[in-house]
Short mmCIF file of C-alpha atoms in Angstrom, two decimals:
data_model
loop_
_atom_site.label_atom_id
_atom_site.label_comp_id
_atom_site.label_asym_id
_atom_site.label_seq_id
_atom_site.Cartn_x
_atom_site.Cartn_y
_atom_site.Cartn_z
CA UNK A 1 6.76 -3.90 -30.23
CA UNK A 2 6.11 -5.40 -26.94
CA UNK A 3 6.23 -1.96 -24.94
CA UNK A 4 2.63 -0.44 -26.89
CA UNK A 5 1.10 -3.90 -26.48
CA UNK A 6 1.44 -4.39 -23.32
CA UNK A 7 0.31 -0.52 -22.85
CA UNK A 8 -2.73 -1.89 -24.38
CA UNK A 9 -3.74 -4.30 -21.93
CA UNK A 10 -2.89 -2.06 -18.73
CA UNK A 11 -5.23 0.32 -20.41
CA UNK A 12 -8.26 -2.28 -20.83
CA UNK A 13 -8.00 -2.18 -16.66
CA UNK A 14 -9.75 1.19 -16.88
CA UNK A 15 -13.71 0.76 -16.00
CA UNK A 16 -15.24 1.62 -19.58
CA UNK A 17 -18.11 2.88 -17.33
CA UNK A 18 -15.60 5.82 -16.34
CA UNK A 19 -14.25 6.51 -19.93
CA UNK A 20 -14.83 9.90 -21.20
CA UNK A 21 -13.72 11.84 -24.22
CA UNK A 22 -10.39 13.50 -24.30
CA UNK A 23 -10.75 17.36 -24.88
CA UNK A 24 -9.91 18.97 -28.42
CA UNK A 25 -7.57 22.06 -28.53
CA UNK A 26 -8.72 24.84 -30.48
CA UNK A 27 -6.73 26.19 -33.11
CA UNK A 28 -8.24 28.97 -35.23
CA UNK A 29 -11.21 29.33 -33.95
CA UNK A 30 -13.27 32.29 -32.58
CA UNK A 31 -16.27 32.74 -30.96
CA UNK A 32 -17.53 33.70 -34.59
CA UNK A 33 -18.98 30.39 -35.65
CA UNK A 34 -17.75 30.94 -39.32
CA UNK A 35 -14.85 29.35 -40.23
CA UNK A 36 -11.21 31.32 -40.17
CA UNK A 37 -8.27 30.61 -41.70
CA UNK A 38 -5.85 27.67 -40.39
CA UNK A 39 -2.92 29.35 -38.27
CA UNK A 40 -1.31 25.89 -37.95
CA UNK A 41 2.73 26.46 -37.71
CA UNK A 42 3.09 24.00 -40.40
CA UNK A 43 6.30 21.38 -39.39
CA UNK A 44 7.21 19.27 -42.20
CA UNK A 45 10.05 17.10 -39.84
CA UNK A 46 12.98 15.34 -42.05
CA UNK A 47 10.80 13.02 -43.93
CA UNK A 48 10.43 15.14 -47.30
CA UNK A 49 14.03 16.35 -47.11
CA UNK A 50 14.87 12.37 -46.80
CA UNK A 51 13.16 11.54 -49.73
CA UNK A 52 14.16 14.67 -51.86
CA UNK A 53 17.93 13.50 -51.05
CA UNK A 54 16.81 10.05 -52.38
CA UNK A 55 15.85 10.82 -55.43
CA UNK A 56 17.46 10.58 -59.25
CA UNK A 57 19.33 13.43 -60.67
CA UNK A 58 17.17 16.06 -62.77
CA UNK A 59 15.36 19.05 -62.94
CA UNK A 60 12.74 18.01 -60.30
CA UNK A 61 15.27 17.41 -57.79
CA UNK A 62 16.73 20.32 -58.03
CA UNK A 63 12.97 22.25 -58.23
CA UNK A 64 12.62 20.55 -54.82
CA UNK A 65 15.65 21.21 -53.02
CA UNK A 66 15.60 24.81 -53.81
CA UNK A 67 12.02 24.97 -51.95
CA UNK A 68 13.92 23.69 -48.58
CA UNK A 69 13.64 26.22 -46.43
CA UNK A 70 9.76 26.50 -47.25
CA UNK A 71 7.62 28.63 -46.33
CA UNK A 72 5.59 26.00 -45.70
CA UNK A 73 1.87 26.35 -44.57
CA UNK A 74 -1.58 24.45 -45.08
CA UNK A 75 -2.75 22.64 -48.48
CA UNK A 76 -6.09 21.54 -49.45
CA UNK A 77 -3.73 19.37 -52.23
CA UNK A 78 -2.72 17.20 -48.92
CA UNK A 79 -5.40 15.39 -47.54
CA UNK A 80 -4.61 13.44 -44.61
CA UNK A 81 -5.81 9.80 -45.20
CA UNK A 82 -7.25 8.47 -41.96
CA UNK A 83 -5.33 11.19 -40.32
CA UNK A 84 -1.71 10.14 -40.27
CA UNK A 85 -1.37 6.55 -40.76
CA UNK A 86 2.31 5.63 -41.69
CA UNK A 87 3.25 6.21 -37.98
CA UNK A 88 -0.25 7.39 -36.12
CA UNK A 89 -3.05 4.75 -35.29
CA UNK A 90 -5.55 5.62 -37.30
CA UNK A 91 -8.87 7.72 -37.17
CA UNK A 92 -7.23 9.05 -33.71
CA UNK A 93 -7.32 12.42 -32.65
CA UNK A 94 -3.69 12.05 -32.16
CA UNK A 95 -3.47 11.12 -35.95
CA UNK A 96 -5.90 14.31 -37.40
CA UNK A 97 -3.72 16.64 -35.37
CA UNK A 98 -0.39 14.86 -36.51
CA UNK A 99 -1.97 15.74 -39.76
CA UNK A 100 -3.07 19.03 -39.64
CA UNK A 101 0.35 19.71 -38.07
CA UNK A 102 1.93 18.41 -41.31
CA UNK A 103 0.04 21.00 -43.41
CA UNK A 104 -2.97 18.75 -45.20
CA UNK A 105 -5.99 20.96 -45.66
CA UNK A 106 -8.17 18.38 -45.44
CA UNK A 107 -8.17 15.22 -42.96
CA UNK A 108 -10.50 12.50 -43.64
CA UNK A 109 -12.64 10.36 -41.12
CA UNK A 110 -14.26 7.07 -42.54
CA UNK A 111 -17.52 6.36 -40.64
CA UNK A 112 -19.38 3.23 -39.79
CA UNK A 113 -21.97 2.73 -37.13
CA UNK A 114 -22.18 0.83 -33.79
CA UNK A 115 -24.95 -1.21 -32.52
CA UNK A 116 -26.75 1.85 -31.16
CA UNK A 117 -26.20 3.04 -34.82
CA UNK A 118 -23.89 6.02 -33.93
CA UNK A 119 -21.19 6.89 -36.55
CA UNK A 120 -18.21 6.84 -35.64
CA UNK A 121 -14.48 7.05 -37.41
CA UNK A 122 -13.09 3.88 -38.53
CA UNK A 123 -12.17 2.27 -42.22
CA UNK A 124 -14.05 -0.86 -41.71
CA UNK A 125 -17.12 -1.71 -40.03
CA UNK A 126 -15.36 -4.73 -39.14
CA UNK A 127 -11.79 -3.79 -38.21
CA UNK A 128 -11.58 -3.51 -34.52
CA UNK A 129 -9.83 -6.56 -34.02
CA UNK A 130 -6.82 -4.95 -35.98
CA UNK A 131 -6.91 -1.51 -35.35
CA UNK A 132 -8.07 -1.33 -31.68
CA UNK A 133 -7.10 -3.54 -28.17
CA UNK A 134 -10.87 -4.66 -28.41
CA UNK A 135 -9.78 -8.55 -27.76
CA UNK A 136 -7.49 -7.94 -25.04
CA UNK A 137 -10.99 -6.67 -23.38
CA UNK A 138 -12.69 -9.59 -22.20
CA UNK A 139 -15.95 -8.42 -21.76
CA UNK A 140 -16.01 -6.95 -25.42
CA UNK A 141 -13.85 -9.60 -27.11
CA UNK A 142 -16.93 -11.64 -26.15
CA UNK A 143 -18.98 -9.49 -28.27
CA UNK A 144 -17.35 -9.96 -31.42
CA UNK A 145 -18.56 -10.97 -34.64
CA UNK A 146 -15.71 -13.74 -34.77
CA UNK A 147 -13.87 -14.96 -31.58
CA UNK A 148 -10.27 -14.70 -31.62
CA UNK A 149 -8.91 -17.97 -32.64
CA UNK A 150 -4.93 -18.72 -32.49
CA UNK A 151 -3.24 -19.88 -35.09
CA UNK A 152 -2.66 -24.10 -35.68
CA UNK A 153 -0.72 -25.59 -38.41
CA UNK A 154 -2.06 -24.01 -41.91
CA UNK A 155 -4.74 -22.22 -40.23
CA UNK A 156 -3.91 -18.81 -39.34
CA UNK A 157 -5.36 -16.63 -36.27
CA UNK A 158 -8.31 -15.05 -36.62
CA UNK A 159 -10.72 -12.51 -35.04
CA UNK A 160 -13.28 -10.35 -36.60
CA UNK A 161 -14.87 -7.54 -34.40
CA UNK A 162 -17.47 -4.87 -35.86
CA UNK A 163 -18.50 -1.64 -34.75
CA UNK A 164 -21.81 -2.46 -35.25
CA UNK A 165 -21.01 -5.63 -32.44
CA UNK A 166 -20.92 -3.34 -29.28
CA UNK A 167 -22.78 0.34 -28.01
CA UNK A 168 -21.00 4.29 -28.48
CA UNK A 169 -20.10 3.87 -24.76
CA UNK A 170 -18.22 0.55 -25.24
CA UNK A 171 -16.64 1.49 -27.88
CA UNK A 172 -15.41 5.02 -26.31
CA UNK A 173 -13.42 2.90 -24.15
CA UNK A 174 -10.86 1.31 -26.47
CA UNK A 175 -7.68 2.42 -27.47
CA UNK A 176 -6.40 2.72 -31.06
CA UNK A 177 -3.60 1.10 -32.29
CA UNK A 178 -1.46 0.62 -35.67
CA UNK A 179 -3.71 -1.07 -38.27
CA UNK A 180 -2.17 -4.84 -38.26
CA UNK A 181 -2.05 -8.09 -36.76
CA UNK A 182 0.04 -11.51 -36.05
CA UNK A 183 -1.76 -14.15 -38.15
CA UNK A 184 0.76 -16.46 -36.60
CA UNK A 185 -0.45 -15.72 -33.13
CA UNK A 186 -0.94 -18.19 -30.67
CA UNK A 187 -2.34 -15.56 -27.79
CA UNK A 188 -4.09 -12.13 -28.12
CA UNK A 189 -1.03 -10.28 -26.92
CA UNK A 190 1.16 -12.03 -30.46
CA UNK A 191 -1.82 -10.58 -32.47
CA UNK A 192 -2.07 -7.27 -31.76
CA UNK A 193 1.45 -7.52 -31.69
CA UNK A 194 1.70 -7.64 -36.13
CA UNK A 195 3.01 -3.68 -36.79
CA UNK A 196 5.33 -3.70 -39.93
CA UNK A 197 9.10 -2.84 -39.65
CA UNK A 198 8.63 0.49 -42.09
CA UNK A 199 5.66 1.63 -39.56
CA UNK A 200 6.12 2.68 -35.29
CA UNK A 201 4.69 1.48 -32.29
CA UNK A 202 6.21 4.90 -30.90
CA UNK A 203 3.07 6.89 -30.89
CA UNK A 204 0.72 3.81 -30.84
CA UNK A 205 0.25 3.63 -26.37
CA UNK A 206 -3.74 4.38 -26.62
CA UNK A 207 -4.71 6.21 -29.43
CA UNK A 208 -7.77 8.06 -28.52
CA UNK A 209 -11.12 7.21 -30.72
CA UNK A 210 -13.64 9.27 -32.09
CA UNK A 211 -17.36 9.52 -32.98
CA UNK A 212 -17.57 11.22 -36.32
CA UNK A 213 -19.14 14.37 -34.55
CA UNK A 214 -15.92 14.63 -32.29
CA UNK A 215 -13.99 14.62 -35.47
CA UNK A 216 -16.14 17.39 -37.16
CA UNK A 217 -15.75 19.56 -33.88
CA UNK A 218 -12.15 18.95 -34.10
CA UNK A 219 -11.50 19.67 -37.61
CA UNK A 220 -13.61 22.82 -37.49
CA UNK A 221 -11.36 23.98 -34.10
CA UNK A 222 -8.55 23.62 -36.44
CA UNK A 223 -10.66 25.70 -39.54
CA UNK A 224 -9.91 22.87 -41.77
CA UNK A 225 -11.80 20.49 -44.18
CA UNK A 226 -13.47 17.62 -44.44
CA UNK A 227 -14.07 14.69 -45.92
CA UNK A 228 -16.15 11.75 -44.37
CA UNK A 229 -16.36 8.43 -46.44
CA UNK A 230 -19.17 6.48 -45.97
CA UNK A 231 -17.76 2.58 -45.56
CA UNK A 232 -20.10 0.04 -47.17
CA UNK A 233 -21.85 -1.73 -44.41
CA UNK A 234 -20.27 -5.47 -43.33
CA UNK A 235 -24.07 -5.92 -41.74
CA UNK A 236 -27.23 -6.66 -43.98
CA UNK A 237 -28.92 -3.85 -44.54
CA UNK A 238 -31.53 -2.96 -43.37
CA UNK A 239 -30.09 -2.70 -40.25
CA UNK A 240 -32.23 -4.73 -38.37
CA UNK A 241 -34.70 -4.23 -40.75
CA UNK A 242 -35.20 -0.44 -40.18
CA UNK A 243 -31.83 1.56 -40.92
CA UNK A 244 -31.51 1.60 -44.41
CA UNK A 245 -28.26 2.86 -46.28
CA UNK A 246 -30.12 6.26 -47.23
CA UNK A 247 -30.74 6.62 -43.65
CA UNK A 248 -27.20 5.81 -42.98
CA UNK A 249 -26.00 8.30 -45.66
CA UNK A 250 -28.12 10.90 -44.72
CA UNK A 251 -26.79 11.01 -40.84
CA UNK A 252 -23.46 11.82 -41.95
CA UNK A 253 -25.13 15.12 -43.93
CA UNK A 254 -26.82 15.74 -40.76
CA UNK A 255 -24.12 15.61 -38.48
CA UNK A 256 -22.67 18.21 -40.36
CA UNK A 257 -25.94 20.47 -40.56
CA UNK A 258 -26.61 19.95 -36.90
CA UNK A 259 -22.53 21.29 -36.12
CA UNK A 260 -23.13 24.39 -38.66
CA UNK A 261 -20.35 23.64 -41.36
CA UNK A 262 -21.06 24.48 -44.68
CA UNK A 263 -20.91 22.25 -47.36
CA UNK A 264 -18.12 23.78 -49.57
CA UNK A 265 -15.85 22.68 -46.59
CA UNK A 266 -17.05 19.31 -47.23
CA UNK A 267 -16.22 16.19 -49.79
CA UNK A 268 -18.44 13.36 -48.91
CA UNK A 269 -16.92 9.72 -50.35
CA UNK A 270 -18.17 6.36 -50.99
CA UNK A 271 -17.40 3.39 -52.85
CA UNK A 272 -21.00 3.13 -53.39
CA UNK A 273 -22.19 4.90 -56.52
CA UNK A 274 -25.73 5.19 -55.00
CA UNK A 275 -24.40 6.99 -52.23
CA UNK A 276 -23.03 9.74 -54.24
CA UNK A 277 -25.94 9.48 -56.54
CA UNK A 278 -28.39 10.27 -53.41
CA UNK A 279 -26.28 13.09 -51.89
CA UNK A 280 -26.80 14.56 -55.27
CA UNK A 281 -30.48 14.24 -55.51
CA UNK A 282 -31.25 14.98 -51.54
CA UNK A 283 -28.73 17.29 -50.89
CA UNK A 284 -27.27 18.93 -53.44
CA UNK A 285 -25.62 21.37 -51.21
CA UNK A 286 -23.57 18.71 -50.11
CA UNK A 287 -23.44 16.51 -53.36
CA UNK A 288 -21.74 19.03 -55.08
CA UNK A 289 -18.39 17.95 -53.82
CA UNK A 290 -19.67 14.20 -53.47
CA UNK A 291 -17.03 11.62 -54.56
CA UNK A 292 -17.01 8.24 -56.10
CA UNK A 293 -14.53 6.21 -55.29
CA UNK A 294 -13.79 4.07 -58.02
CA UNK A 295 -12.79 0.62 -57.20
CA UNK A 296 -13.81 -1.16 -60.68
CA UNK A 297 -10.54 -0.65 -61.56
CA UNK A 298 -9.07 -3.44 -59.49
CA UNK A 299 -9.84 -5.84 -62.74
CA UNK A 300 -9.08 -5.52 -66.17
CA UNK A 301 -12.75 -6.18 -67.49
CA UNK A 302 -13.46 -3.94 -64.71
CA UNK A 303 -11.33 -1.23 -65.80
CA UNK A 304 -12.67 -0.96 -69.36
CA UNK A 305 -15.82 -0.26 -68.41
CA UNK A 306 -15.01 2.62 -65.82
CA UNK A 307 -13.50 3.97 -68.83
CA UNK A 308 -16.29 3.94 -70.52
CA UNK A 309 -18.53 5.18 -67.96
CA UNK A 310 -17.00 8.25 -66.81
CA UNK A 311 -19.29 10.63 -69.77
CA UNK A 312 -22.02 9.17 -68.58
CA UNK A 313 -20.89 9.49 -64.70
CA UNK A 314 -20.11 13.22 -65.47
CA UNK A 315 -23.99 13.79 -67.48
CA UNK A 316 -25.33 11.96 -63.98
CA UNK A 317 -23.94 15.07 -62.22
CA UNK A 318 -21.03 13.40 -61.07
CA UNK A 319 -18.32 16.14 -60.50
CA UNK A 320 -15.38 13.94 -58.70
CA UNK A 321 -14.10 10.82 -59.33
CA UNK A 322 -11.10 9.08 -57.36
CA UNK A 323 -9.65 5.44 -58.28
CA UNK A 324 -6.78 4.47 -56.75
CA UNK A 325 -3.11 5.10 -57.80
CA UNK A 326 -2.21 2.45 -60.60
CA UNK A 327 -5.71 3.45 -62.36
CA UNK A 328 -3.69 6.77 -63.41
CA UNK A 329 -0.77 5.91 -64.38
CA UNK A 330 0.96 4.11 -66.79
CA UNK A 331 4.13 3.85 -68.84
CA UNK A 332 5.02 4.63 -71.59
CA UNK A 333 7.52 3.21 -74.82
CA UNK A 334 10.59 4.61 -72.78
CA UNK A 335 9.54 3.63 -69.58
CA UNK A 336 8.13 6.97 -68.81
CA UNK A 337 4.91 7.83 -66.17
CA UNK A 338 2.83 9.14 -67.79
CA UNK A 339 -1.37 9.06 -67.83
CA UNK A 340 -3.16 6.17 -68.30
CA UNK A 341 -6.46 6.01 -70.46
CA UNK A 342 -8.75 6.52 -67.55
CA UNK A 343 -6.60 9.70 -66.26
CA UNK A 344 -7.03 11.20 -70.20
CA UNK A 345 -11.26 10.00 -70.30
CA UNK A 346 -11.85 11.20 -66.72
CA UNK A 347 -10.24 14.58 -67.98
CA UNK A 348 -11.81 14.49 -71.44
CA UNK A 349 -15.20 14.02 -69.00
CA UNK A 350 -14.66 17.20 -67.20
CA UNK A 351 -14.46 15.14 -64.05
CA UNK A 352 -12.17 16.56 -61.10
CA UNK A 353 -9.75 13.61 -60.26
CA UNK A 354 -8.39 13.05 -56.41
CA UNK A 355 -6.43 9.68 -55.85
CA UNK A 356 -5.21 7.44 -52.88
CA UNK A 357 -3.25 6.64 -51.49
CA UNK A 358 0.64 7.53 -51.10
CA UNK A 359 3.34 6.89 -48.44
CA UNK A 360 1.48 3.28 -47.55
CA UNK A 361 3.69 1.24 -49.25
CA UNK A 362 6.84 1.23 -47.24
CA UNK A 363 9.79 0.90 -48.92
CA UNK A 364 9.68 1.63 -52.81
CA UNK A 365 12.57 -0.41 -53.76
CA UNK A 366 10.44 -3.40 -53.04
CA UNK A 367 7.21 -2.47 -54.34
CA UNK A 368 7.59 -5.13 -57.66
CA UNK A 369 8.59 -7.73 -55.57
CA UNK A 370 5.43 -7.25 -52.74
CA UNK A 371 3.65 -6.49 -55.51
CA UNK A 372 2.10 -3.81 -54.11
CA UNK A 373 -1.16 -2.27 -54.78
CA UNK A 374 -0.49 1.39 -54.89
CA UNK A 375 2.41 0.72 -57.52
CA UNK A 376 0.81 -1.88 -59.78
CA UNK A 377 0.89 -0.55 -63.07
CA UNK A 378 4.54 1.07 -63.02
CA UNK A 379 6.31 -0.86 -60.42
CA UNK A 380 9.06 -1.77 -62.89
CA UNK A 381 10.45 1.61 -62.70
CA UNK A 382 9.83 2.60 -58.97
CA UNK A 383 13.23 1.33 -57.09
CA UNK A 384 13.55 4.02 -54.37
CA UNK A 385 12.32 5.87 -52.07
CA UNK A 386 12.88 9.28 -53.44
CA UNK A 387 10.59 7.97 -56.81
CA UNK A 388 7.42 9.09 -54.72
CA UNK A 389 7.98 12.30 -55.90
CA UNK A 390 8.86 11.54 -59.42
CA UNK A 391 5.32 9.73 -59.42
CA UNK A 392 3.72 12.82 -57.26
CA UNK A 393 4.47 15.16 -59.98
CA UNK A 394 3.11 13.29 -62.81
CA UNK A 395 0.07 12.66 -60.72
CA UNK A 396 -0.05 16.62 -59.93
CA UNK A 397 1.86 18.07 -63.28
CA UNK A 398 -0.10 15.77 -66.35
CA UNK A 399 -3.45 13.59 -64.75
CA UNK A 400 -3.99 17.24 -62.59
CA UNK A 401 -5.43 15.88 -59.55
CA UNK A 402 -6.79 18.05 -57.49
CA UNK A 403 -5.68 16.71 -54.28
CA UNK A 404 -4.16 13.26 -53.31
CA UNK A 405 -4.90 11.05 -49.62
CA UNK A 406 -1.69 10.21 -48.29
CA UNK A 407 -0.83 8.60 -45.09
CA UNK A 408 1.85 11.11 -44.32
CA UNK A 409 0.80 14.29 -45.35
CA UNK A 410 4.32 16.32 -45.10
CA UNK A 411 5.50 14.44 -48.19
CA UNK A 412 2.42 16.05 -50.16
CA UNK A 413 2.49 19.21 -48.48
CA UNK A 414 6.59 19.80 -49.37
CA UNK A 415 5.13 19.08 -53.02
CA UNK A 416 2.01 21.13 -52.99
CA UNK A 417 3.76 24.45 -51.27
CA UNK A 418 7.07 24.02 -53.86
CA UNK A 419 4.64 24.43 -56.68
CA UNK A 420 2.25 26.60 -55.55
CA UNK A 421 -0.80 24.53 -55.20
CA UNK A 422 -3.59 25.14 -53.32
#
């Protein structure tokens, strides 16, 4: 999509000197500083009717079409991963609003810091050179971690540029983009150029960036939730030798202390049991709602033992636990979704169960052959579009999540409002 790349590099001819924030809109808000209730028009657009249309014959299509004129309003069920990713750059303002629009309750911002060790929204530490026009900035592509390098013969272009590599005010002045890049790339403009054909460029002309207390302000304008992952750290840590991860993990609490939110509007996240484990012992307030993100279960050997752990997780004073998708689900004799072994522990546990991520696969007819992530463990029965649902409802219906991250949060919220979720 030549048209947003080139957008891209006439916006790097903007002084970052003279960058400032964009303003939020309020929505919801009053001069009381507690929160009130959403008043978001919720506007679902065609997507969930698309995929209802697409879907097998049975008693769950027909539940779903007879919900099509809605009333359709906000859902803590939906939680908007990294705002609205399947067609929004990520952690954008424009992608938390495209978000909220679509009805999720709850719109997540992943945090990492910069050199000046200010947190700000992104899902890496180290993902500026894909999600951002930081290398068609010369004077901040020279600050990167890796140098962009163009692809030659088997080697494949390269770049890697952190948030911790540059100050707040530098990185204020980039513009988001669509989370991908050319690895065939000869020149900077071929590898921000890498968007796949099921995702847009449409929305993608300078997505506007966000320190993670912009994104509390903004979520709070709109009175609705949070929930701030803390990424593991790409730097050593110490951060040069004096910022140590329970510094890091106690900014985030204090961000929201210092803004006035109160922690049952809250879920703080990280893949780092320790994390979670020093929420709960510092501030319980807060670690109440803490979540581990369980990524053991990316191995078999792995697997097993998150199985095994959850009891002891849950005596820890572990209260939510999230692994992704495939860790779930499984099939059954006839072919049938239904819960996997760590769906039926985590539940035996008493453990509250949220899951990631749907609608960032593209196109489900091809999930066996990608072999992609989301879908591992029942791809052999997922061959269109209009399954997502099928798979929603056993996710919602049998494993009871309590709420599910999805990168396009009408699909969930269609779901969550037909049956009556919160």
């Amino acid at each position: 999509m030549h048209f947003t790349t080139n957008a891209l590099l006439f916006a790097t001819s903007i002084s970052f000197a003279a960058a400032a924030p964009a303003p939020f809109l309020l929505h919801g808000r009053t001069n009381d500083s507690r929160p009130q209730k959403s008043n978001i028009d919720v506007q679902l657009g065609p997507r969930p009717y698309f995929l209802v249309d697409d879907m097998d014959d049975g008693d769950l299509k027909t539940k779903l079409q007879s919900c099509s004129e809605g009333p359709f309003s906000t859902t803590d069920f939906s939680i908007g991963h990294r705002g609205a990713a399947l067609q929004f750059p990520e952690h954008t303002t424009e992608s938390w609003l495209a978000a909220s629009r679509m009805g999720a309750g709850i719109v997540e911002c992943d945090v990492a810091f910069t050199k000046d060790r200010q947190l700000v929204c992104r899902h890496s530490q180290c993902d500026l050179h894909t999600t951002t026009n930081i290398l068609a900035v010369p004077e901040l592509a020279a600050k990167c971690t890796t140098p962009f390098t163009p692809a030659a013969g088997d080697s494949p272009a390269s770049a890697e540029c952190c948030t911790s590599d540059i100050t707040l005010a530098e990185f204020k002045t980039l513009c988001g983009k669509m989370d991908a890049s050319n690895v065939n790339a000869t020149t900077v403009e071929e590898f921000l150029d890498g968007t796949p054909n099921w995702r847009t460029d449409l929305y993608s002309t300078c997505g506007t960036l966000a320190t993670h207390k912009e994104y509390i302000a903004l979520v709070d304008s709109l009175a609705l939730k949070f929930t701030t992952e803390l990424k593991t750290p790409s730097v050593e840590m110490p951060y040069e030798g004096d910022y140590t991860q329970e510094i890091y993990a106690q900014q985030a609490v204090d961000e929201y202390k210092a803004a006035g939110i109160d922690p049952s509007r809250v879920w703080l996240q990280s893949f780092l049991l320790d994390d979670v484990l020093y929420w709960l012992g510092a501030e319980p307030a807060f670690g109440e709602q803490a979540v581990f993100l369980d990524e053991r279960v990316d191995t078999s050997e792995g697997y097993t033992t998150a199985v095994a752990s959850l009891q002891g997780l849950a005596d820890q004073g572990l209260k939510i636990i999230a692994p992704p998708m495939p860790a779930l689900l499984t099939l059954d004799d006839q072919n049938r979704i239904i819960p996997s072994e760590y769906a039926t522990a985590a539940q035996a546990a008493g453990l509250d169960i949220i899951t990631w991520t749907l609608e960032r696969s593209g196109f489900l007819s091809e999930v066996a052959e990608t072999e992609d992530f989301y879908y591992t463990s029942i791809a052999s029965v997922v061959n269109n579009d209009g399954d997502v649902y099928t798979v929603l409802d056993v996710l919602a219906q049998q494993v009871k999540v309590i709420g599910i991250f999805t990168d396009w949060a009408a699909t969930v919220t269609y779901y969550a409002n037909c049956f009556k979720l919160d």
